[in-house]
């Protein structure tokens, strides 16, 4: 009789523990119309900007609004400067046919709780461009918007040569781009 009650108690306890999951992942997808991203760089002639035309991604949070996953995917061919020669040089530098996607995969986030007010978050993850993957860290501002969506805003410095990308040149080498670029983003995920 005691063993039967103890066994029943253990079963109820086990089921209760399994059904209580405070770290359940809740996934949110990017809201394209509310998200922008661009790449800013320099050359020996003028500064330049390339806009990202298409951003795919997913943010995973727990029930307590802790970020635990983040994946961003950008088709290389969605990068547009408004100048066809520059776009072509960009696609060549990425070897877009062989490496059609730029990907960021979160490893960890330092201040992971999203709130109604701005929270500074240090994101660390693997960035893959032109077939090379490197670990990068950058600061972002995260918050929950009035509509209940999740917003991440900030910038990340990147060196092209860290990813074995040769900075593009034009006009027989008379125009050269700088190695350092800044990826600026304002990305919203449906809450």
XYZ file of C-alpha atoms in Angstrom:
191
model
C 0.000 0.000 0.000
C 2.813 2.416 0.865
C 4.749 1.527 -2.331
C 1.638 2.100 -4.475
C 0.998 5.560 -2.971
C 4.682 6.479 -3.260
C 4.718 5.360 -6.912
C 1.545 7.382 -7.606
C 3.114 10.416 -5.880
C 6.290 10.115 -8.011
C 4.230 9.861 -11.192
C 2.229 13.005 -10.330
C 5.446 14.852 -9.391
C 7.149 13.814 -12.643
C 4.171 14.898 -14.780
C 3.999 18.232 -12.915
C 7.708 18.905 -13.456
C 7.529 17.997 -17.139
C 4.514 20.254 -17.752
C 6.182 23.229 -16.002
C 8.643 24.636 -18.534
C 9.683 28.197 -17.732
C 12.239 28.043 -20.545
C 9.792 27.195 -23.303
C 11.035 28.774 -26.515
C 8.614 31.187 -28.135
C 9.721 31.972 -31.676
C 9.049 35.284 -33.415
C 9.670 35.922 -37.104
C 10.992 39.154 -38.603
C 8.406 41.764 -39.625
C 9.827 42.822 -43.038
C 7.982 46.147 -43.318
C 9.313 47.234 -39.902
C 12.907 46.084 -40.402
C 15.829 47.826 -42.078
C 19.486 46.981 -42.511
C 22.303 48.620 -44.440
C 26.058 48.300 -44.917
C 28.088 51.507 -44.707
C 31.607 51.811 -46.045
C 34.250 54.090 -47.466
C 36.350 54.385 -50.603
C 39.126 56.659 -51.763
C 36.466 58.606 -53.723
C 33.362 58.746 -51.474
C 31.486 56.996 -48.688
C 28.901 54.460 -49.789
C 25.839 52.602 -48.542
C 24.244 49.320 -49.576
C 20.698 48.597 -48.420
C 19.578 45.090 -47.542
C 16.398 44.401 -49.490
C 15.381 41.155 -47.801
C 15.946 40.003 -44.214
C 14.765 36.648 -42.888
C 15.119 35.614 -39.297
C 13.768 34.316 -36.076
C 14.125 35.384 -32.459
C 13.525 32.842 -29.709
C 12.600 33.904 -26.194
C 11.525 32.124 -23.070
C 8.248 32.796 -21.245
C 10.166 35.326 -19.143
C 11.293 37.260 -22.289
C 14.897 36.007 -22.169
C 16.555 35.836 -25.613
C 17.919 32.359 -26.193
C 18.060 32.057 -29.985
C 18.525 34.471 -32.861
C 19.095 33.667 -36.511
C 19.308 36.247 -39.302
C 19.607 35.297 -42.994
C 20.195 37.755 -45.818
C 20.235 36.803 -49.508
C 23.377 38.371 -51.009
C 21.457 39.312 -54.169
C 19.126 41.480 -52.031
C 22.036 43.890 -51.346
C 21.377 47.020 -53.443
C 23.361 50.248 -53.711
C 21.358 51.832 -56.511
C 24.390 51.499 -58.795
C 24.540 48.371 -60.947
C 28.358 48.372 -61.241
C 28.751 48.524 -57.449
C 26.119 45.813 -56.976
C 27.935 43.556 -59.435
C 31.273 44.129 -57.656
C 29.582 43.324 -54.321
C 28.103 40.051 -55.625
C 31.490 39.102 -57.091
C 33.256 39.870 -53.784
C 30.819 37.569 -51.943
C 31.007 34.965 -54.734
C 27.198 35.075 -54.560
C 26.605 32.059 -56.797
C 28.619 29.853 -54.456
C 27.661 31.686 -51.217
C 24.137 33.062 -51.715
C 23.337 33.815 -48.053
C 24.823 35.872 -45.204
C 23.918 34.288 -41.854
C 24.191 35.337 -38.215
C 23.597 32.617 -35.582
C 23.490 33.712 -31.923
C 25.810 31.970 -29.448
C 24.984 34.097 -26.408
C 23.400 37.372 -25.343
C 24.731 39.123 -22.225
C 21.699 41.142 -21.041
C 19.042 38.872 -22.433
C 15.803 40.136 -20.939
C 13.678 42.306 -23.200
C 11.651 45.005 -21.476
C 9.362 47.907 -22.402
C 12.318 50.265 -21.962
C 15.601 50.066 -23.863
C 18.019 47.380 -22.683
C 21.617 47.245 -23.895
C 22.438 43.724 -25.060
C 25.808 42.345 -26.142
C 25.177 39.768 -28.862
C 27.835 37.198 -29.672
C 27.411 34.822 -32.561
C 28.764 33.253 -35.700
C 28.633 35.429 -38.811
C 28.977 33.590 -42.121
C 29.811 35.566 -45.273
C 31.407 34.444 -48.537
C 31.807 30.917 -47.156
C 33.767 32.009 -44.055
C 32.429 31.882 -40.493
C 33.790 34.094 -37.710
C 32.657 34.753 -34.162
C 31.699 38.406 -33.640
C 30.281 40.466 -30.752
C 28.394 43.748 -30.971
C 26.083 45.898 -28.869
C 22.416 46.333 -29.623
C 19.463 48.035 -27.989
C 16.542 45.687 -27.407
C 13.023 46.412 -26.277
C 9.413 45.324 -26.449
C 7.443 47.869 -28.478
C 4.006 49.233 -27.555
C 2.451 46.775 -30.010
C 4.179 43.874 -28.217
C 6.802 43.227 -30.889
C 10.515 42.747 -30.175
C 12.941 45.302 -31.589
C 16.734 45.047 -31.878
C 18.604 48.133 -33.067
C 22.320 48.832 -33.404
C 25.409 48.407 -35.532
C 28.213 45.907 -35.961
C 31.716 46.692 -37.257
C 33.059 44.103 -39.710
C 36.285 43.813 -41.703
C 35.873 42.263 -45.131
C 39.311 40.642 -45.048
C 38.366 38.747 -41.844
C 36.008 36.800 -44.118
C 38.560 36.515 -46.951
C 36.601 39.064 -48.969
C 38.852 41.232 -51.094
C 37.620 44.840 -50.836
C 36.201 45.671 -54.288
C 37.929 48.014 -56.689
C 36.666 49.781 -59.824
C 37.955 51.733 -62.788
C 41.069 49.574 -63.156
C 41.964 49.916 -59.475
C 41.754 53.709 -59.340
C 38.756 53.434 -56.977
C 39.310 51.254 -53.897
C 36.981 50.496 -51.006
C 38.037 50.438 -47.379
C 38.299 47.119 -45.568
C 36.136 48.151 -42.585
C 32.355 48.349 -42.954
C 29.528 48.911 -40.491
C 26.325 46.887 -40.589
C 23.512 49.085 -39.254
C 20.211 47.425 -38.339
C 16.764 48.064 -36.898
C 14.970 44.709 -36.882
C 11.509 43.961 -35.508
C 10.190 40.499 -34.656
C 6.468 39.793 -34.317
C 5.654 39.428 -30.601
